[in-house]
């Protein structure tokens, strides 16, 4: 059994500290799992305590039992106190040799019962994502082949997963978050999974091309695990894990940023041919940039990463305006404002990213998908700035970029309508108009988004025409994302310092005069009276 902790104890204790402490809440139930082997009978006390051990929040005793072979012990602890910086403490008053392995404490009430924190997953779900890309970019390829993500090592019972060292970001993972869990998370939030596969090339080494067939076969096995019948070889493994029905895996991204590697195209074509032969409906993504010229190989989409300054990100609102409409569509799988003006997530970064997304909406005929990166960061273990959602053991907040994305969460399956803005000598305004349907009420809305990336307030006289319906006189909702300074950030102390402010908008109609604040993103959600929409605005 891997990752064993050999504990030779007299009167002693064994303590597990996790990422700055665990959040334990009074009255909440926690599931504890231990794998134990011992020479003699044990006398163990398992406790949840404060970080200094002075506060005992919950306790369970294991006495008089002998574990001559590895045994899985499970029990529940109900907390009688609250502490956001807690630890797991295992003590014994009896001399002897005890082996412990795969020790786990989990809240019993996770998101849909699948192990994810409710607060974090709810924030993700509230963005209404159309897809979830995993297991990441560089994380999937590894710094070396030895430390790349291997999906087969991340499925099956947790205690049988060997884990691996993430040498890109320098931490060990036990792969409790594995291939199955990523697929399950995508399903739970209503998103399609996008699997980034290893194509035989890591950052610092690569396999001999003669060994590539085993990598191709491994990917085909992974697709069977996700999509295969419950009686198939790998589909049965998925079924044994509690999911007999196939997952909706429809996208495979081959590698991450290796296009300039001399072996990439040859490797790519091996994967592409095998995948398309076995699964013709699968959409295959190349990481060669199709925006700068015609690709020299077949692909359904091409992957594009955009990390740049705020000013350059704003200019990239026009990136796709003049690109050929005949090639594969773009998948902007990673975008973010980085550098000094990004901070840990600033207003100006969010506004610049909004400009970029408005450009993607305008060019949605050739841009199929887009996702920010990175998505989550533990505040006690930051490796990259900025991120969309920041968390610690007991709290979380969205950066301005997270709140900016709320303005785009209904863009999936919406109808885009051409719009124009005419303001003399002021090139800092961008706009978007689309119609979307509320799946609960089945009512349709017109959503107008207006970005002001300049320092002047602007009075806009808007005229809406071309819809085969009218705007409801009941008004709508106006949302404004802005702040007093471009460098403003959110924090645990001020989690919504930069967040949308919603107000009732009463003057809805075909003609409207609105004041757009400087350095702001504004949207108007207007209810439509009728349901048939075919014309442009």
Short mmCIF file of C-alpha atoms in Angstrom, two decimals:
data_model
loop_
_atom_site.label_atom_id
_atom_site.label_comp_id
_atom_site.label_asym_id
_atom_site.label_seq_id
_atom_site.Cartn_x
_atom_site.Cartn_y
_atom_site.Cartn_z
CA UNK A 1 0.00 0.00 0.00
CA UNK A 2 1.57 3.34 -1.04
CA UNK A 3 2.44 6.40 1.06
CA UNK A 4 2.53 4.55 4.36
CA UNK A 5 3.14 6.40 7.61
CA UNK A 6 5.13 4.16 9.93
CA UNK A 7 4.47 5.36 13.47
CA UNK A 8 6.38 3.82 16.38
CA UNK A 9 4.63 5.26 19.42
CA UNK A 10 4.96 5.22 23.15
CA UNK A 11 2.89 7.92 24.78
CA UNK A 12 2.77 10.19 21.78
CA UNK A 13 0.63 11.81 19.16
CA UNK A 14 0.41 11.99 15.39
CA UNK A 15 -0.91 15.25 13.93
CA UNK A 16 -2.10 16.11 10.43
CA UNK A 17 -2.20 19.78 9.42
CA UNK A 18 -3.89 20.66 6.14
CA UNK A 19 -3.34 23.88 4.16
CA UNK A 20 -3.40 26.20 7.13
CA UNK A 21 -5.93 24.13 9.06
CA UNK A 22 -9.32 22.52 8.61
CA UNK A 23 -12.58 24.36 9.14
CA UNK A 24 -14.58 22.48 11.77
CA UNK A 25 -18.07 23.73 12.59
CA UNK A 26 -20.19 22.94 15.62
CA UNK A 27 -22.93 20.39 14.97
CA UNK A 28 -21.51 19.36 11.60
CA UNK A 29 -20.78 15.70 10.86
CA UNK A 30 -17.39 14.57 9.50
CA UNK A 31 -16.47 11.26 7.88
CA UNK A 32 -13.13 9.84 9.00
CA UNK A 33 -11.26 7.04 7.24
CA UNK A 34 -8.09 5.34 8.53
CA UNK A 35 -6.15 2.40 7.17
CA UNK A 36 -4.40 0.66 10.05
CA UNK A 37 -2.01 -2.22 10.57
CA UNK A 38 -0.54 -3.05 13.98
CA UNK A 39 1.61 -5.67 15.70
CA UNK A 40 -0.47 -5.65 18.87
CA UNK A 41 -3.92 -4.45 19.83
CA UNK A 42 -4.23 -0.69 19.70
CA UNK A 43 -5.45 2.01 22.03
CA UNK A 44 -5.93 5.02 19.78
CA UNK A 45 -7.80 8.28 20.23
CA UNK A 46 -8.70 10.19 17.05
CA UNK A 47 -9.60 13.83 17.66
CA UNK A 48 -10.37 17.06 15.88
CA UNK A 49 -8.67 19.83 17.84
CA UNK A 50 -7.67 23.45 17.55
CA UNK A 51 -4.23 24.09 16.02
CA UNK A 52 -2.57 24.18 19.45
CA UNK A 53 -4.50 21.19 20.76
CA UNK A 54 -6.16 23.16 23.55
CA UNK A 55 -9.71 22.81 22.18
CA UNK A 56 -11.07 19.31 21.62
CA UNK A 57 -13.85 19.53 19.04
CA UNK A 58 -14.66 15.83 18.55
CA UNK A 59 -13.17 12.49 19.58
CA UNK A 60 -13.40 8.77 18.78
CA UNK A 61 -11.57 5.88 20.42
CA UNK A 62 -10.32 2.63 18.89
CA UNK A 63 -9.48 0.24 21.71
CA UNK A 64 -8.63 -3.41 22.13
CA UNK A 65 -8.55 -4.22 18.43
CA UNK A 66 -5.68 -5.89 16.61
CA UNK A 67 -5.11 -5.18 12.93
CA UNK A 68 -2.67 -7.85 11.78
CA UNK A 69 -3.41 -6.98 8.13
CA UNK A 70 -4.25 -3.65 6.55
CA UNK A 71 -7.77 -2.73 7.66
CA UNK A 72 -10.02 0.14 6.68
CA UNK A 73 -11.63 1.83 9.67
CA UNK A 74 -14.45 4.31 9.15
CA UNK A 75 -16.45 6.38 11.61
CA UNK A 76 -18.15 9.72 11.98
CA UNK A 77 -17.33 12.64 14.26
CA UNK A 78 -19.85 15.30 15.21
CA UNK A 79 -18.18 18.55 16.19
CA UNK A 80 -19.10 20.12 19.53
CA UNK A 81 -17.22 23.30 18.76
CA UNK A 82 -16.07 25.57 15.93
CA UNK A 83 -12.54 26.36 14.81
CA UNK A 84 -11.38 27.40 11.33
CA UNK A 85 -7.77 26.37 11.95
CA UNK A 86 -8.20 22.82 13.20
CA UNK A 87 -6.08 19.71 13.00
CA UNK A 88 -6.54 15.94 13.11
CA UNK A 89 -4.79 14.47 16.13
CA UNK A 90 -4.15 10.77 16.72
CA UNK A 91 -2.81 9.80 20.14
CA UNK A 92 -2.03 6.59 22.00
CA UNK A 93 -1.12 5.74 25.58
CA UNK A 94 0.11 2.27 24.69
CA UNK A 95 3.60 1.40 23.43
CA UNK A 96 3.81 -0.46 20.15
CA UNK A 97 4.20 -0.23 16.41
CA UNK A 98 1.32 1.07 14.32
CA UNK A 99 1.19 1.69 10.58
CA UNK A 100 -1.25 4.31 9.30
CA UNK A 101 -2.08 5.02 5.66
CA UNK A 102 -4.62 6.99 3.64
CA UNK A 103 -6.01 9.04 6.51
CA UNK A 104 -8.95 11.26 5.54
CA UNK A 105 -11.41 13.68 7.14
CA UNK A 106 -14.28 14.94 4.98
CA UNK A 107 -17.50 16.83 5.75
CA UNK A 108 -20.50 14.59 5.26
CA UNK A 109 -22.46 17.26 3.36
CA UNK A 110 -20.48 17.95 0.18
CA UNK A 111 -21.80 19.19 -3.18
CA UNK A 112 -24.26 16.56 -4.40
CA UNK A 113 -22.47 14.10 -2.14
CA UNK A 114 -19.40 13.85 -4.36
CA UNK A 115 -16.71 15.35 -2.14
CA UNK A 116 -16.51 18.96 -3.34
CA UNK A 117 -16.96 21.93 -1.02
CA UNK A 118 -20.48 23.31 -1.29
CA UNK A 119 -19.45 26.95 -1.20
CA UNK A 120 -16.77 26.68 -3.88
CA UNK A 121 -18.70 24.43 -6.23
CA UNK A 122 -21.81 26.59 -5.90
CA UNK A 123 -19.79 29.62 -6.99
CA UNK A 124 -18.54 27.67 -9.99
CA UNK A 125 -21.99 26.36 -10.83
CA UNK A 126 -23.47 29.85 -10.59
CA UNK A 127 -21.38 30.88 -13.61
CA UNK A 128 -23.42 28.33 -15.61
CA UNK A 129 -20.33 26.98 -17.38
CA UNK A 130 -20.82 25.16 -20.65
CA UNK A 131 -17.71 23.02 -20.17
CA UNK A 132 -15.01 22.07 -17.67
CA UNK A 133 -11.45 21.66 -18.97
CA UNK A 134 -9.30 19.24 -16.99
CA UNK A 135 -6.96 18.16 -15.53
CA UNK A 136 -5.33 21.42 -16.62
CA UNK A 137 -2.68 22.47 -19.08
CA UNK A 138 0.84 22.05 -17.73
CA UNK A 139 -0.53 19.84 -14.93
CA UNK A 140 -1.56 17.29 -17.54
CA UNK A 141 1.81 17.19 -19.29
CA UNK A 142 4.13 17.35 -16.27
CA UNK A 143 7.63 18.76 -16.09
CA UNK A 144 8.85 15.22 -16.75
CA UNK A 145 7.14 12.14 -18.08
CA UNK A 146 7.43 10.50 -14.68
CA UNK A 147 5.28 13.21 -13.10
CA UNK A 148 2.65 13.65 -15.80
CA UNK A 149 -1.04 13.04 -15.04
CA UNK A 150 -1.83 9.36 -15.69
CA UNK A 151 -5.57 8.84 -15.66
CA UNK A 152 -5.44 5.10 -14.91
CA UNK A 153 -3.59 5.80 -11.67
CA UNK A 154 -6.37 8.17 -10.56
CA UNK A 155 -9.41 5.87 -10.80
CA UNK A 156 -10.66 3.05 -8.63
CA UNK A 157 -10.66 3.07 -4.81
CA UNK A 158 -8.88 6.09 -3.37
CA UNK A 159 -6.63 4.02 -1.13
CA UNK A 160 -5.26 2.18 -4.16
CA UNK A 161 -4.23 5.31 -6.04
CA UNK A 162 -0.45 5.84 -5.82
CA UNK A 163 -0.58 9.63 -6.22
CA UNK A 164 2.09 11.65 -8.00
CA UNK A 165 4.28 14.71 -7.62
CA UNK A 166 3.07 17.76 -9.54
CA UNK A 167 6.51 19.00 -10.52
CA UNK A 168 5.10 21.99 -12.40
CA UNK A 169 3.66 23.65 -9.27
CA UNK A 170 5.70 21.66 -6.72
CA UNK A 171 3.20 19.80 -4.59
CA UNK A 172 2.26 16.19 -3.98
CA UNK A 173 -1.24 15.04 -4.91
CA UNK A 174 -2.80 11.79 -3.76
CA UNK A 175 -5.04 11.96 -6.86
CA UNK A 176 -8.18 11.82 -4.77
CA UNK A 177 -9.27 14.37 -7.37
CA UNK A 178 -8.83 12.08 -10.36
CA UNK A 179 -10.23 11.42 -13.80
CA UNK A 180 -13.55 10.10 -12.48
CA UNK A 181 -14.01 13.03 -10.08
CA UNK A 182 -13.38 15.58 -12.84
CA UNK A 183 -15.98 13.89 -15.04
CA UNK A 184 -18.40 13.78 -12.10
CA UNK A 185 -17.85 17.46 -11.30
CA UNK A 186 -18.55 18.47 -14.89
CA UNK A 187 -21.80 16.51 -14.81
CA UNK A 188 -22.81 17.95 -11.43
CA UNK A 189 -22.48 21.56 -12.62
CA UNK A 190 -24.19 20.84 -15.95
CA UNK A 191 -21.03 21.27 -18.05
CA UNK A 192 -19.46 19.17 -20.79
CA UNK A 193 -16.06 17.66 -19.92
CA UNK A 194 -13.02 18.66 -21.99
CA UNK A 195 -10.14 16.24 -21.41
CA UNK A 196 -6.59 17.52 -21.99
CA UNK A 197 -4.58 14.39 -22.76
CA UNK A 198 -0.87 13.71 -22.52
CA UNK A 199 0.56 13.36 -26.03
CA UNK A 200 3.93 11.92 -25.09
CA UNK A 201 5.61 15.30 -24.61
CA UNK A 202 6.38 16.80 -21.21
CA UNK A 203 8.09 20.12 -20.55
CA UNK A 204 11.56 18.67 -20.17
CA UNK A 205 11.44 15.25 -21.84
CA UNK A 206 9.38 13.11 -24.17
CA UNK A 207 8.89 9.50 -25.09
CA UNK A 208 10.56 7.76 -27.98
CA UNK A 209 8.06 7.82 -30.90
CA UNK A 210 8.22 4.02 -30.99
CA UNK A 211 6.43 4.02 -27.63
CA UNK A 212 3.60 6.29 -28.79
CA UNK A 213 1.13 3.44 -29.57
CA UNK A 214 0.86 2.68 -25.85
CA UNK A 215 -0.02 6.34 -25.17
CA UNK A 216 -2.65 6.30 -27.92
CA UNK A 217 -4.14 3.10 -26.54
CA UNK A 218 -4.18 4.65 -23.08
CA UNK A 219 -6.28 7.58 -24.35
CA UNK A 220 -8.70 5.24 -26.13
CA UNK A 221 -9.06 3.33 -22.87
CA UNK A 222 -9.78 6.63 -21.12
CA UNK A 223 -12.53 7.47 -23.57
CA UNK A 224 -14.00 4.00 -23.01
CA UNK A 225 -13.87 4.63 -19.25
CA UNK A 226 -15.87 7.84 -19.75
CA UNK A 227 -18.22 6.78 -22.54
CA UNK A 228 -18.15 3.00 -22.75
CA UNK A 229 -20.94 0.61 -21.92
CA UNK A 230 -21.04 -0.48 -18.29
CA UNK A 231 -20.03 -3.98 -19.45
CA UNK A 232 -17.00 -2.84 -21.44
CA UNK A 233 -13.51 -3.30 -20.03
CA UNK A 234 -13.04 0.24 -18.77
CA UNK A 235 -16.71 1.22 -18.65
CA UNK A 236 -17.16 -1.49 -16.04
CA UNK A 237 -14.52 0.22 -13.86
CA UNK A 238 -16.57 3.41 -14.03
CA UNK A 239 -19.72 1.48 -13.21
CA UNK A 240 -18.03 -0.08 -10.17
CA UNK A 241 -17.25 3.43 -8.99
CA UNK A 242 -20.97 4.20 -8.94
CA UNK A 243 -21.68 5.66 -12.37
CA UNK A 244 -23.09 2.99 -14.72
CA UNK A 245 -24.28 5.53 -17.29
CA UNK A 246 -21.67 7.05 -19.63
CA UNK A 247 -20.41 10.58 -19.16
CA UNK A 248 -20.88 13.08 -22.00
CA UNK A 249 -17.26 13.32 -23.10
CA UNK A 250 -17.24 14.99 -26.51
CA UNK A 251 -14.00 17.02 -26.54
CA UNK A 252 -10.37 15.86 -26.45
CA UNK A 253 -7.55 18.42 -26.38
CA UNK A 254 -4.26 16.87 -27.50
CA UNK A 255 -1.47 18.24 -25.34
CA UNK A 256 -0.71 21.70 -24.00
CA UNK A 257 1.41 24.35 -25.75
CA UNK A 258 3.70 21.86 -27.51
CA UNK A 259 3.03 22.96 -31.10
CA UNK A 260 6.62 24.16 -31.59
CA UNK A 261 8.01 20.82 -30.46
CA UNK A 262 9.34 18.95 -33.47
CA UNK A 263 7.41 15.77 -32.63
CA UNK A 264 4.05 17.42 -31.91
CA UNK A 265 2.41 17.19 -35.34
CA UNK A 266 3.40 13.58 -35.91
CA UNK A 267 2.21 12.64 -32.43
CA UNK A 268 -0.98 14.68 -32.84
CA UNK A 269 -1.93 12.92 -36.06
CA UNK A 270 -1.51 9.50 -34.43
CA UNK A 271 -3.97 10.48 -31.70
CA UNK A 272 -6.32 12.28 -34.09
CA UNK A 273 -6.58 9.32 -36.48
CA UNK A 274 -7.13 6.76 -33.72
CA UNK A 275 -9.72 8.85 -31.87
CA UNK A 276 -11.68 9.74 -34.99
CA UNK A 277 -11.65 6.13 -36.15
CA UNK A 278 -13.10 4.85 -32.87
CA UNK A 279 -15.26 7.88 -32.00
CA UNK A 280 -16.14 9.90 -35.14
CA UNK A 281 -18.27 12.36 -33.17
CA UNK A 282 -15.42 13.37 -30.84
CA UNK A 283 -14.18 16.92 -31.34
CA UNK A 284 -10.39 17.00 -31.34
CA UNK A 285 -8.44 20.13 -30.35
CA UNK A 286 -4.93 20.96 -31.55
CA UNK A 287 -2.72 23.36 -29.60
CA UNK A 288 -1.32 24.90 -32.79
CA UNK A 289 -2.62 28.44 -33.27
CA UNK A 290 -5.07 28.61 -36.14
CA UNK A 291 -5.62 32.36 -35.77
CA UNK A 292 -2.30 33.25 -37.44
CA UNK A 293 -2.70 31.15 -40.56
CA UNK A 294 -4.12 27.97 -42.02
CA UNK A 295 -3.30 24.82 -40.06
CA UNK A 296 -1.29 22.12 -41.79
CA UNK A 297 -3.25 19.32 -40.10
CA UNK A 298 -6.85 18.36 -39.47
CA UNK A 299 -8.58 19.58 -36.30
CA UNK A 300 -12.05 20.47 -35.10
CA UNK A 301 -10.78 23.30 -32.90
CA UNK A 302 -7.49 24.97 -32.09
CA UNK A 303 -6.39 25.95 -28.59
CA UNK A 304 -5.33 29.53 -27.90
CA UNK A 305 -3.89 30.92 -24.65
CA UNK A 306 -3.93 34.67 -24.00
CA UNK A 307 -1.96 36.06 -21.04
CA UNK A 308 -1.14 39.73 -21.37
CA UNK A 309 -1.41 43.23 -19.88
CA UNK A 310 -4.72 45.02 -19.41
CA UNK A 311 -4.15 47.48 -22.26
CA UNK A 312 -3.21 44.72 -24.68
CA UNK A 313 -6.14 42.56 -23.57
CA UNK A 314 -8.50 45.47 -24.31
CA UNK A 315 -7.03 45.76 -27.80
CA UNK A 316 -7.60 42.04 -28.36
CA UNK A 317 -11.34 42.70 -28.51
CA UNK A 318 -10.68 42.89 -32.28
CA UNK A 319 -8.47 39.77 -32.39
CA UNK A 320 -10.90 37.59 -34.33
CA UNK A 321 -12.58 40.25 -36.47
CA UNK A 322 -10.51 39.56 -39.59
CA UNK A 323 -9.69 35.88 -39.15
CA UNK A 324 -10.81 33.44 -41.84
CA UNK A 325 -14.25 31.96 -41.34
CA UNK A 326 -13.32 28.71 -43.11
CA UNK A 327 -10.93 26.94 -40.72
CA UNK A 328 -11.43 25.18 -37.39
CA UNK A 329 -13.06 27.15 -34.62
CA UNK A 330 -11.09 28.63 -31.74
CA UNK A 331 -11.03 27.32 -28.19
CA UNK A 332 -9.60 30.06 -25.98
CA UNK A 333 -8.92 27.69 -23.12
CA UNK A 334 -6.81 30.07 -21.01
CA UNK A 335 -7.08 33.83 -20.83
CA UNK A 336 -6.18 36.31 -18.09
CA UNK A 337 -4.72 39.75 -17.57
CA UNK A 338 -1.34 39.25 -15.90
CA UNK A 339 1.49 41.50 -14.77
CA UNK A 340 1.58 44.56 -12.55
CA UNK A 341 -1.90 45.83 -13.38
CA UNK A 342 -3.41 42.42 -12.61
CA UNK A 343 -2.37 42.34 -8.94
CA UNK A 344 -4.29 39.56 -7.22
CA UNK A 345 -7.34 40.43 -9.30
CA UNK A 346 -8.12 44.08 -10.04
CA UNK A 347 -10.98 46.04 -11.54
CA UNK A 348 -8.92 47.09 -14.57
CA UNK A 349 -8.01 43.46 -15.27
CA UNK A 350 -11.67 42.44 -15.15
CA UNK A 351 -12.72 45.27 -17.49
CA UNK A 352 -9.98 44.45 -20.00
CA UNK A 353 -11.02 40.79 -19.95
CA UNK A 354 -14.63 41.89 -20.49
CA UNK A 355 -13.53 43.70 -23.65
CA UNK A 356 -11.87 40.52 -24.88
CA UNK A 357 -15.00 38.46 -24.16
CA UNK A 358 -17.20 41.00 -25.95
CA UNK A 359 -14.96 40.47 -28.97
CA UNK A 360 -15.39 36.71 -28.64
CA UNK A 361 -19.18 37.11 -28.49
CA UNK A 362 -19.07 39.20 -31.63
CA UNK A 363 -17.08 36.47 -33.34
CA UNK A 364 -18.94 33.49 -31.91
CA UNK A 365 -19.27 32.03 -35.40
CA UNK A 366 -15.55 31.11 -35.23
CA UNK A 367 -14.97 31.02 -31.45
CA UNK A 368 -16.66 28.01 -29.88
CA UNK A 369 -15.49 28.16 -26.26
CA UNK A 370 -13.49 30.26 -23.81
CA UNK A 371 -12.39 29.82 -20.19
CA UNK A 372 -10.39 31.87 -17.74
CA UNK A 373 -7.37 30.41 -15.99
CA UNK A 374 -6.65 29.66 -13.26
CA UNK A 375 -10.03 29.07 -11.65
CA UNK A 376 -9.31 28.46 -7.93
CA UNK A 377 -6.47 29.36 -5.58
CA UNK A 378 -5.93 28.48 -1.92
CA UNK A 379 -4.87 31.71 -0.25
CA UNK A 380 -2.44 29.76 1.95
CA UNK A 381 -0.66 28.29 -1.07
CA UNK A 382 -0.68 30.79 -3.93
CA UNK A 383 1.32 29.75 -6.99
CA UNK A 384 -0.16 32.08 -9.61
CA UNK A 385 -1.91 35.46 -9.76
CA UNK A 386 -4.61 36.36 -10.54
CA UNK A 387 -7.31 33.71 -10.07
CA UNK A 388 -11.09 33.77 -10.32
CA UNK A 389 -12.03 32.33 -6.90
CA UNK A 390 -9.92 32.64 -3.74
CA UNK A 391 -10.53 30.44 -0.71
CA UNK A 392 -9.16 29.33 2.64
CA UNK A 393 -10.46 26.72 5.07
CA UNK A 394 -13.72 28.47 5.87
CA UNK A 395 -14.34 31.33 3.44
CA UNK A 396 -14.16 32.27 -0.21
CA UNK A 397 -14.61 35.25 -2.49
CA UNK A 398 -14.69 36.04 -6.18
CA UNK A 399 -12.16 38.39 -7.71
CA UNK A 400 -13.46 41.18 -9.98
CA UNK A 401 -12.84 38.83 -12.94
CA UNK A 402 -15.20 36.28 -11.39
CA UNK A 403 -17.94 38.90 -11.09
CA UNK A 404 -17.24 40.10 -14.62
CA UNK A 405 -17.92 36.58 -15.89
CA UNK A 406 -21.38 36.74 -14.30
CA UNK A 407 -22.27 39.18 -17.10
CA UNK A 408 -21.53 36.46 -19.67
CA UNK A 409 -23.09 33.41 -18.05
CA UNK A 410 -26.18 33.49 -20.28
CA UNK A 411 -24.16 33.76 -23.49
CA UNK A 412 -24.31 29.98 -24.03
CA UNK A 413 -27.09 29.21 -26.52
CA UNK A 414 -28.06 32.87 -26.72
CA UNK A 415 -28.77 34.67 -30.01
CA UNK A 416 -26.28 37.42 -30.82
CA UNK A 417 -27.55 40.63 -32.44
CA UNK A 418 -25.29 43.14 -34.21
CA UNK A 419 -25.02 46.50 -32.44
CA UNK A 420 -23.17 49.75 -33.07
CA UNK A 421 -21.96 52.61 -30.88
CA UNK A 422 -21.28 56.07 -32.29
CA UNK A 423 -19.35 58.38 -29.95
CA UNK A 424 -16.93 60.89 -31.44
CA UNK A 425 -13.26 60.71 -30.40
CA UNK A 426 -13.89 58.20 -27.63
CA UNK A 427 -12.66 54.70 -28.60
CA UNK A 428 -13.25 53.13 -25.20
CA UNK A 429 -16.83 51.91 -25.57
CA UNK A 430 -17.79 48.38 -26.57
CA UNK A 431 -21.25 46.83 -26.61
CA UNK A 432 -23.04 43.53 -27.08
CA UNK A 433 -26.69 42.63 -27.52
CA UNK A 434 -28.18 39.15 -27.29
CA UNK A 435 -31.40 37.41 -26.42
CA UNK A 436 -31.52 34.53 -23.96
CA UNK A 437 -34.20 32.36 -22.44
CA UNK A 438 -34.69 31.72 -18.74
CA UNK A 439 -34.94 27.94 -18.53
CA UNK A 440 -37.11 28.14 -15.41
CA UNK A 441 -39.70 30.71 -16.50
CA UNK A 442 -39.32 30.06 -20.25
CA UNK A 443 -39.37 33.83 -20.72
CA UNK A 444 -36.97 35.55 -23.09
CA UNK A 445 -34.80 38.53 -22.29
CA UNK A 446 -32.77 41.07 -24.19
CA UNK A 447 -29.36 41.53 -22.59
CA UNK A 448 -27.38 44.65 -23.42
CA UNK A 449 -23.78 44.86 -22.19
CA UNK A 450 -21.82 48.11 -22.41
CA UNK A 451 -18.16 48.44 -21.45
CA UNK A 452 -16.64 51.85 -20.75
CA UNK A 453 -12.87 51.42 -20.58
CA UNK A 454 -12.24 55.16 -20.44
CA UNK A 455 -12.22 57.87 -17.80
CA UNK A 456 -15.30 59.80 -18.98
CA UNK A 457 -18.93 59.22 -18.10
CA UNK A 458 -20.95 58.80 -21.32
CA UNK A 459 -24.61 59.52 -21.95
CA UNK A 460 -25.89 56.99 -24.47
CA UNK A 461 -29.14 57.36 -26.39
CA UNK A 462 -30.01 53.79 -27.30
CA UNK A 463 -32.37 52.78 -30.07
CA UNK A 464 -33.47 49.16 -30.30
CA UNK A 465 -35.10 47.96 -33.48
CA UNK A 466 -35.41 44.86 -35.59
CA UNK A 467 -36.91 42.58 -32.94
CA UNK A 468 -40.17 40.88 -33.85
CA UNK A 469 -41.42 41.65 -30.36
CA UNK A 470 -41.51 44.50 -27.88
CA UNK A 471 -39.70 45.17 -24.64
CA UNK A 472 -41.91 44.67 -21.62
CA UNK A 473 -43.02 47.84 -19.87
CA UNK A 474 -42.30 46.10 -16.57
CA UNK A 475 -38.72 47.29 -16.92
CA UNK A 476 -35.66 45.21 -16.17
CA UNK A 477 -32.51 44.87 -14.13
CA UNK A 478 -29.43 47.05 -14.46
CA UNK A 479 -26.09 45.69 -13.21
CA UNK A 480 -22.94 47.79 -12.91
CA UNK A 481 -19.43 46.57 -12.15
CA UNK A 482 -17.09 49.41 -11.16
CA UNK A 483 -15.16 50.82 -8.22
CA UNK A 484 -13.38 53.96 -7.06
CA UNK A 485 -9.93 52.85 -8.27
CA UNK A 486 -8.75 50.70 -11.15
CA UNK A 487 -6.44 48.84 -8.77
CA UNK A 488 -9.23 47.89 -6.35
CA UNK A 489 -9.30 44.21 -5.35
CA UNK A 490 -11.56 41.99 -3.31
CA UNK A 491 -10.44 40.27 -0.12
CA UNK A 492 -11.74 38.16 2.74
CA UNK A 493 -12.35 41.42 4.62
CA UNK A 494 -14.13 43.06 1.65
CA UNK A 495 -15.30 40.17 -0.54
CA UNK A 496 -17.58 42.34 -2.67
CA UNK A 497 -15.66 45.59 -2.83
CA UNK A 498 -15.71 45.12 -6.61
CA UNK A 499 -18.93 43.29 -7.47
CA UNK A 500 -22.02 44.03 -9.58
CA UNK A 501 -24.57 46.42 -8.10
CA UNK A 502 -28.09 45.52 -9.24
CA UNK A 503 -30.95 48.01 -9.46
CA UNK A 504 -34.41 48.04 -10.96
CA UNK A 505 -34.43 49.72 -14.38
CA UNK A 506 -37.83 51.26 -14.95
CA UNK A 507 -37.31 53.12 -18.24
CA UNK A 508 -37.22 50.10 -20.51
CA UNK A 509 -38.33 50.51 -24.10
CA UNK A 510 -37.27 50.77 -27.71
CA UNK A 511 -35.54 54.05 -26.98
CA UNK A 512 -33.57 54.62 -23.78
CA UNK A 513 -31.13 57.21 -22.46
CA UNK A 514 -28.60 55.83 -19.99
CA UNK A 515 -25.50 57.19 -18.29
CA UNK A 516 -22.53 54.84 -18.43
CA UNK A 517 -20.02 55.36 -15.64
CA UNK A 518 -16.29 55.61 -16.36
CA UNK A 519 -14.30 52.38 -16.11
CA UNK A 520 -17.37 50.20 -15.79
CA UNK A 521 -19.20 47.22 -17.23
CA UNK A 522 -22.96 47.73 -17.37
CA UNK A 523 -25.70 45.36 -18.41
CA UNK A 524 -29.45 45.70 -18.90
CA UNK A 525 -31.63 42.58 -18.74
CA UNK A 526 -34.96 43.49 -20.31
CA UNK A 527 -37.94 41.16 -20.39
CA UNK A 528 -39.48 40.61 -23.83
CA UNK A 529 -43.22 40.39 -24.38
CA UNK A 530 -43.20 37.77 -27.13
CA UNK A 531 -41.26 34.65 -27.82
CA UNK A 532 -40.37 34.70 -31.53
CA UNK A 533 -37.02 36.33 -32.21
CA UNK A 534 -35.37 36.16 -35.61
CA UNK A 535 -34.21 39.63 -36.60
CA UNK A 536 -31.17 41.66 -35.63
CA UNK A 537 -30.92 44.76 -33.44
#
